[in-house]
Short mmCIF file of C-alpha atoms (C1' of nucleotides) in Angstrom, two decimals:
data_model
loop_
_atom_site.label_atom_id
_atom_site.label_comp_id
_atom_site.label_asym_id
_atom_site.label_seq_id
_atom_site.Cartn_x
_atom_site.Cartn_y
_atom_site.Cartn_z
CA MET A 1 25.75 -37.81 -63.85
CA GLU A 2 29.41 -38.57 -62.77
CA SER A 3 30.42 -42.10 -62.98
CA ASP A 4 31.39 -42.01 -59.20
CA GLN A 5 27.90 -41.16 -58.26
CA ALA A 6 26.17 -43.75 -60.50
CA ILE A 7 28.44 -46.29 -58.78
CA LEU A 8 27.48 -45.57 -55.47
CA ALA A 9 23.98 -45.57 -56.28
CA PHE A 10 24.34 -49.16 -58.26
CA THR A 11 26.13 -50.44 -54.94
CA ALA A 12 23.46 -48.91 -52.74
CA LEU A 13 20.92 -50.94 -55.13
CA ALA A 14 22.91 -54.01 -55.24
CA GLN A 15 21.99 -55.50 -51.85
CA SER A 16 18.32 -56.87 -51.32
CA THR A 17 17.43 -55.32 -48.20
CA ARG A 18 18.55 -51.71 -49.77
CA LEU A 19 16.71 -52.58 -52.79
CA ASP A 20 13.67 -53.38 -51.01
CA VAL A 21 13.59 -50.59 -48.89
CA PHE A 22 13.99 -48.33 -51.86
CA ARG A 23 11.34 -49.55 -53.66
CA LEU A 24 8.92 -49.36 -50.29
CA LEU A 25 9.78 -46.01 -50.01
CA ILE A 26 8.77 -45.44 -53.59
CA GLU A 27 5.52 -47.14 -52.67
CA HIS A 28 5.04 -44.61 -50.05
CA GLU A 29 5.55 -41.52 -52.00
CA PRO A 30 5.24 -38.73 -51.19
CA GLU A 31 4.62 -39.25 -47.37
CA GLY A 32 7.57 -41.37 -46.68
CA LEU A 33 8.25 -43.63 -43.84
CA PRO A 34 9.80 -43.15 -40.44
CA ALA A 35 13.07 -45.25 -40.03
CA GLY A 36 11.40 -47.36 -37.30
CA ASP A 37 8.79 -48.50 -39.46
CA ILE A 38 11.04 -49.31 -42.28
CA ALA A 39 13.13 -51.67 -39.80
CA ARG A 40 9.85 -53.35 -38.86
CA HIS A 41 8.38 -53.88 -42.19
CA MET A 42 11.74 -55.54 -43.22
CA ALA A 43 12.22 -57.37 -40.03
CA VAL A 44 15.89 -55.92 -39.60
CA PRO A 45 17.20 -54.58 -36.47
CA HIS A 46 16.93 -51.02 -36.21
CA ASN A 47 20.93 -50.44 -36.47
CA THR A 48 21.40 -52.36 -39.25
CA MET A 49 18.44 -50.74 -41.04
CA SER A 50 20.08 -47.54 -39.92
CA THR A 51 23.31 -48.43 -41.69
CA HIS A 52 21.51 -49.47 -44.78
CA LEU A 53 19.55 -45.89 -44.79
CA ALA A 54 22.70 -44.17 -44.62
CA VAL A 55 24.13 -45.92 -47.91
CA LEU A 56 21.00 -44.95 -49.87
CA THR A 57 21.17 -41.62 -48.46
CA ARG A 58 24.68 -40.97 -49.22
CA ALA A 59 24.05 -42.27 -52.66
CA GLY A 60 21.29 -39.70 -53.20
CA LEU A 61 18.70 -41.96 -53.49
CA ILE A 62 16.62 -41.29 -50.56
CA GLU A 63 16.51 -38.41 -48.25
CA ALA A 64 15.75 -37.81 -44.55
CA GLU A 65 13.89 -35.39 -42.55
CA ARG A 66 13.31 -35.11 -38.74
CA GLN A 67 9.88 -35.01 -37.79
CA SER A 68 9.70 -34.66 -33.62
CA ARG A 69 11.43 -38.06 -32.37
CA SER A 70 11.12 -39.82 -35.83
CA ILE A 71 13.16 -39.46 -38.79
CA ILE A 72 10.99 -39.65 -42.10
CA TYR A 73 12.76 -41.25 -45.15
CA ARG A 74 11.59 -40.60 -48.71
CA ALA A 75 12.82 -41.64 -52.01
CA LYS A 76 14.37 -39.26 -54.22
CA LEU A 77 12.56 -39.67 -57.46
CA ASP A 78 14.75 -37.17 -59.33
CA ALA A 79 17.57 -39.98 -58.65
CA VAL A 80 15.63 -42.55 -60.37
CA ARG A 81 15.30 -40.29 -63.36
CA VAL A 82 18.65 -39.53 -63.31
CA LEU A 83 19.91 -43.11 -62.94
CA ALA A 84 17.51 -44.30 -65.66
CA GLY A 85 19.15 -41.51 -67.71
CA TYR A 86 22.69 -42.42 -67.19
CA LEU A 87 21.74 -46.13 -68.22
CA VAL A 88 19.76 -44.91 -71.43
CA LYS A 89 20.56 -41.64 -72.51
CA ASP A 90 24.26 -41.24 -71.53
CA CYS A 91 25.31 -44.63 -72.17
CA CYS A 92 23.89 -44.09 -75.94
CA GLY A 93 26.09 -41.26 -76.33
CA GLY A 94 23.82 -39.40 -78.42
CA ARG A 95 23.15 -42.17 -80.74
CA PRO A 96 19.05 -41.99 -81.21
CA GLU A 97 19.36 -45.40 -83.12
CA ILE A 98 20.12 -47.24 -79.92
CA CYS A 99 18.29 -45.76 -77.25
CA ALA A 100 15.00 -44.97 -79.02
CA PRO A 101 13.80 -48.54 -78.75
CA LEU A 102 14.82 -48.65 -74.96
CA ILE A 103 12.59 -45.62 -74.49
CA ALA A 104 9.73 -46.80 -76.75
CA GLU A 105 9.61 -49.67 -74.47
CA LEU A 106 9.07 -47.65 -71.42
CA THR A 107 6.92 -45.04 -72.65
CA PRO A 108 3.72 -47.29 -72.82
CA CYS A 109 3.57 -47.47 -69.09
CA CYS A 110 2.59 -43.97 -68.80
CA ALA A 111 3.43 -41.78 -71.47
CA PRO A 112 4.48 -38.24 -71.07
CA GLN A 113 2.21 -37.02 -73.66
CA THR A 114 0.92 -33.14 -72.63
CA GLU A 115 2.89 -30.48 -72.55
CA ALA A 116 2.37 -30.00 -69.15
CA VAL A 117 4.13 -33.05 -68.21
CA LYS A 118 6.94 -31.95 -70.42
CA GLU A 119 6.88 -28.63 -68.74
CA ALA A 120 6.94 -30.29 -65.23
CA ALA A 121 9.97 -32.69 -66.40
CA HIS A 122 12.10 -29.80 -67.34
CA ASP A 123 14.53 -29.22 -64.47
CA MET B 1 12.44 -58.60 -63.75
CA GLU B 2 13.02 -60.77 -60.86
CA SER B 3 14.94 -58.77 -58.02
CA ASP B 4 17.45 -61.45 -57.77
CA GLN B 5 18.25 -60.63 -61.47
CA ALA B 6 18.17 -56.86 -60.99
CA ILE B 7 20.65 -57.23 -57.95
CA LEU B 8 23.01 -59.22 -60.22
CA ALA B 9 22.95 -56.33 -62.85
CA PHE B 10 23.56 -53.51 -60.38
CA THR B 11 26.35 -55.42 -58.57
CA ALA B 12 27.62 -55.96 -61.91
CA LEU B 13 27.73 -52.18 -62.69
CA ALA B 14 28.83 -51.25 -59.12
CA GLN B 15 32.57 -51.59 -59.97
CA SER B 16 34.38 -48.84 -62.23
CA THR B 17 35.90 -51.35 -64.40
CA ARG B 18 32.80 -53.03 -65.24
CA LEU B 19 30.84 -49.82 -65.98
CA ASP B 20 33.51 -48.55 -68.08
CA VAL B 21 33.51 -51.64 -70.06
CA PHE B 22 29.62 -51.82 -70.38
CA ARG B 23 29.66 -48.13 -71.73
CA LEU B 24 32.45 -49.16 -74.01
CA LEU B 25 30.69 -51.82 -75.52
CA ILE B 26 27.43 -49.73 -75.90
CA GLU B 27 29.66 -47.36 -77.98
CA HIS B 28 30.60 -50.32 -80.13
CA GLU B 29 27.23 -51.49 -80.89
CA PRO B 30 26.40 -53.51 -82.63
CA GLU B 31 29.90 -54.78 -83.93
CA GLY B 32 31.28 -55.68 -80.35
CA LEU B 33 34.77 -55.77 -79.20
CA PRO B 34 37.19 -58.77 -78.68
CA ALA B 35 37.98 -59.73 -74.99
CA GLY B 36 41.70 -58.63 -75.69
CA ASP B 37 40.92 -55.28 -77.15
CA ILE B 38 38.73 -54.59 -73.91
CA ALA B 39 41.55 -55.64 -71.61
CA ARG B 40 44.14 -53.21 -73.78
CA HIS B 41 41.81 -50.43 -73.71
CA MET B 42 41.26 -50.40 -70.11
CA ALA B 43 44.91 -51.24 -69.06
CA VAL B 44 43.86 -54.21 -67.02
CA PRO B 45 45.28 -57.71 -67.26
CA HIS B 46 43.51 -60.12 -69.45
CA ASN B 47 42.86 -62.57 -66.68
CA THR B 48 41.32 -59.88 -64.51
CA MET B 49 39.16 -58.67 -67.36
CA SER B 50 38.18 -62.02 -68.12
CA THR B 51 36.59 -62.22 -64.61
CA HIS B 52 34.91 -58.94 -65.15
CA LEU B 53 33.49 -59.96 -68.37
CA ALA B 54 32.09 -63.06 -66.80
CA VAL B 55 30.16 -61.07 -64.06
CA LEU B 56 28.65 -58.73 -66.64
CA THR B 57 27.80 -61.91 -68.62
CA ARG B 58 26.30 -63.69 -65.60
CA ALA B 59 24.29 -60.50 -65.06
CA GLY B 60 22.74 -60.77 -68.76
CA LEU B 61 24.06 -57.12 -69.54
CA ILE B 62 26.47 -58.51 -72.18
CA GLU B 63 26.93 -61.59 -74.30
CA ALA B 64 29.90 -63.25 -75.88
CA GLU B 65 30.41 -65.26 -79.32
CA ARG B 66 33.51 -66.95 -80.30
CA GLN B 67 34.87 -65.70 -83.57
CA SER B 68 37.85 -67.79 -84.55
CA ARG B 69 40.32 -67.20 -82.06
CA SER B 70 38.63 -64.06 -80.48
CA ILE B 71 35.75 -64.03 -78.32
CA ILE B 72 33.66 -60.89 -79.14
CA TYR B 73 31.50 -59.30 -76.56
CA ARG B 74 28.49 -57.44 -77.03
CA ALA B 75 26.45 -55.19 -75.14
CA LYS B 76 22.65 -56.55 -74.59
CA LEU B 77 20.51 -53.52 -75.08
CA ASP B 78 17.50 -55.40 -74.12
CA ALA B 79 19.14 -55.55 -70.71
CA VAL B 80 19.66 -52.09 -70.36
CA ARG B 81 15.95 -51.43 -71.34
CA VAL B 82 14.71 -54.08 -68.72
CA LEU B 83 16.96 -52.48 -65.92
CA ALA B 84 15.68 -48.99 -66.55
CA GLY B 85 12.22 -50.54 -66.80
CA TYR B 86 12.83 -51.91 -63.40
CA LEU B 87 13.89 -48.65 -61.96
CA VAL B 88 11.34 -46.60 -63.75
CA LYS B 89 8.16 -48.80 -64.36
CA ASP B 90 8.00 -51.71 -61.67
CA CYS B 91 9.14 -49.41 -59.01
CA CYS B 92 6.33 -46.82 -59.70
CA GLY B 93 4.07 -49.65 -59.18
CA GLY B 94 1.63 -48.70 -61.95
CA ARG B 95 1.21 -44.91 -60.56
CA PRO B 96 1.62 -42.81 -64.11
CA GLU B 97 1.79 -39.69 -61.71
CA ILE B 98 5.22 -40.92 -60.13
CA CYS B 99 6.80 -42.42 -63.34
CA ALA B 100 5.54 -40.29 -66.20
CA PRO B 101 7.75 -37.34 -65.48
CA LEU B 102 10.95 -39.78 -65.29
CA ILE B 103 9.97 -40.74 -68.56
CA ALA B 104 9.46 -37.46 -70.00
CA GLU B 105 12.80 -36.38 -68.87
CA LEU B 106 14.46 -39.44 -70.89
CA THR B 107 12.24 -38.72 -74.21
CA PRO B 108 13.79 -35.59 -75.38
CA CYS B 109 17.03 -37.42 -75.70
CA CYS B 110 15.85 -39.55 -78.81
CA ALA B 111 12.01 -40.14 -78.75
CA PRO B 112 10.72 -43.37 -80.37
CA GLN B 113 7.61 -41.93 -81.92
CA THR B 114 7.94 -39.06 -84.44
CA GLU B 115 10.50 -37.89 -86.58
CA ALA B 116 9.83 -34.42 -85.48
CA VAL B 117 10.55 -35.19 -82.03
CA LYS B 118 13.62 -36.71 -82.84
CA GLU B 119 14.81 -33.46 -84.49
CA ALA B 120 13.69 -31.60 -81.54
CA ALA B 121 16.08 -33.89 -79.68
CA HIS B 122 19.15 -32.47 -81.27
CA ASP B 123 19.17 -29.07 -79.81
"C1'" DT C 1 15.51 -33.38 -14.20
"C1'" DC C 2 14.72 -38.08 -15.07
"C1'" DC C 3 12.93 -41.28 -18.04
"C1'" DA C 4 10.80 -43.63 -22.35
"C1'" DT C 5 11.02 -43.68 -27.48
"C1'" DA C 6 13.33 -43.27 -32.00
"C1'" DT C 7 17.65 -43.22 -34.39
"C1'" DG C 8 22.48 -43.02 -35.24
"C1'" DT C 9 27.50 -44.77 -34.48
"C1'" DC C 10 31.30 -47.96 -33.29
"C1'" DG C 11 33.75 -52.08 -33.61
"C1'" DA C 12 34.50 -56.90 -34.11
"C1'" DG C 13 33.39 -61.32 -36.54
"C1'" DA C 14 31.79 -63.68 -40.78
"C1'" DC C 15 31.62 -63.12 -45.39
"C1'" DT C 16 32.15 -61.82 -50.10
"C1'" DA C 17 34.54 -59.19 -53.91
"C1'" DA C 18 39.12 -57.55 -56.62
"C1'" DT C 19 43.13 -58.59 -58.19
"C1'" DC C 20 47.00 -61.07 -60.66
"C1'" DG C 21 50.40 -65.08 -61.31
"C1'" DA C 22 50.39 -69.51 -62.71
"C1'" DC C 23 48.41 -72.97 -65.42
"C1'" DA C 24 44.62 -74.82 -68.57
"C1'" DT C 25 41.99 -74.93 -72.82
"C1'" DA C 26 40.65 -73.51 -77.89
"C1'" DA C 27 41.49 -72.33 -82.66
"C1'" DT C 28 44.85 -71.40 -86.44
"C1'" DG C 29 48.71 -71.99 -89.27
"C1'" DG C 30 53.21 -74.13 -90.51
"C1'" DC D 1 51.67 -82.07 -84.00
"C1'" DC D 2 54.25 -78.10 -82.29
"C1'" DA D 3 54.08 -73.18 -81.71
"C1'" DT D 4 51.38 -69.17 -81.24
"C1'" DT D 5 47.53 -66.46 -80.27
"C1'" DA D 6 43.71 -65.51 -77.56
"C1'" DT D 7 41.12 -66.23 -73.58
"C1'" DG D 8 39.41 -68.55 -69.55
"C1'" DT D 9 39.90 -71.22 -64.60
"C1'" DC D 10 42.40 -71.59 -60.17
"C1'" DG D 11 44.31 -70.19 -56.00
"C1'" DA D 12 46.08 -67.06 -52.49
"C1'" DT D 13 46.13 -62.57 -50.94
"C1'" DT D 14 44.21 -58.32 -49.91
"C1'" DA D 15 40.57 -55.21 -49.28
"C1'" DG D 16 36.07 -54.32 -48.76
"C1'" DT D 17 30.91 -55.25 -47.18
"C1'" DC D 18 27.36 -57.11 -43.91
"C1'" DT D 19 25.57 -57.59 -39.55
"C1'" DC D 20 24.37 -56.89 -34.75
"C1'" DG D 21 25.42 -56.36 -29.70
"C1'" DA D 22 26.73 -52.37 -27.17
"C1'" DC D 23 26.64 -47.73 -26.46
"C1'" DA D 24 25.49 -42.70 -27.59
"C1'" DT D 25 22.67 -39.01 -28.86
"C1'" DA D 26 18.02 -36.70 -29.74
"C1'" DT D 27 13.30 -35.74 -28.72
"C1'" DG D 28 9.10 -34.95 -25.89
"C1'" DG D 29 6.60 -35.51 -21.69
"C1'" DA D 30 5.86 -36.61 -16.51
#
DNA sequence: TCCATATGTCGAGACTAATCGACATAATGG
DNA sequence: CCATTATGTCGATTAGTCTCGACATATGGA
């Protein structure tokens, strides 16, 4: 991951409405939500929300797909993985003694024990 | 993690100088670096750097400790873990099918469980 | 075609952040 | 103490972001 893209992502998440939208969209994986519903859910004018959604999209954190009159937004979970990886893995600079404890903390949430999951994650 | 603190952290990292400083300090774990060295390393005036270091400190991403005339800054690896956790674990809202693949991607870097996996991470 | 619905774009005002010169504070040694 | 080194704070300027009214575009149906 380029640091320019990381900065885009951090900038996008460094705003409460956008952070909330991003988490809302993760909750609604994998169906997604239309722009109007998102705006109503957050009690934000539709044009303001449109701007926020554009920022998140440019940052690669969400993606849009037109469906008839609505435009459905979805979280890009790949982006979460890449960003978390940028924080943990790339930042550690290949020094397992630093990032191993970080990963150890994350793993209990939902450990990827099986080979099947490892295969799925291998891009 | 409170979302307010997450926003502080994302704001702090959403700036190229600060992101570089943060990564520099992770490279220099656990000794840390004095403020002056950091400023020189980044070719930034000392007062500008002081402001950036204050932002990172307020965000809880680094910490300062006076050592004679110098003030040594260190990355708080706990913060990395918490922030990555906020992205991956909290955002998934307890839905393993979402975050398991994300963690699976991170694990090969330096898995915390077994020596065997650590060996595999070197390929 | 004309209207209603859904969303995006533009532009202006208000707010916030980044930078850096000048000055202030803190520690150390002579 | 005074000078020196190391760092932080203040204030002003500049640059960028957030918000939202007004307008524009896209889709589907009467």
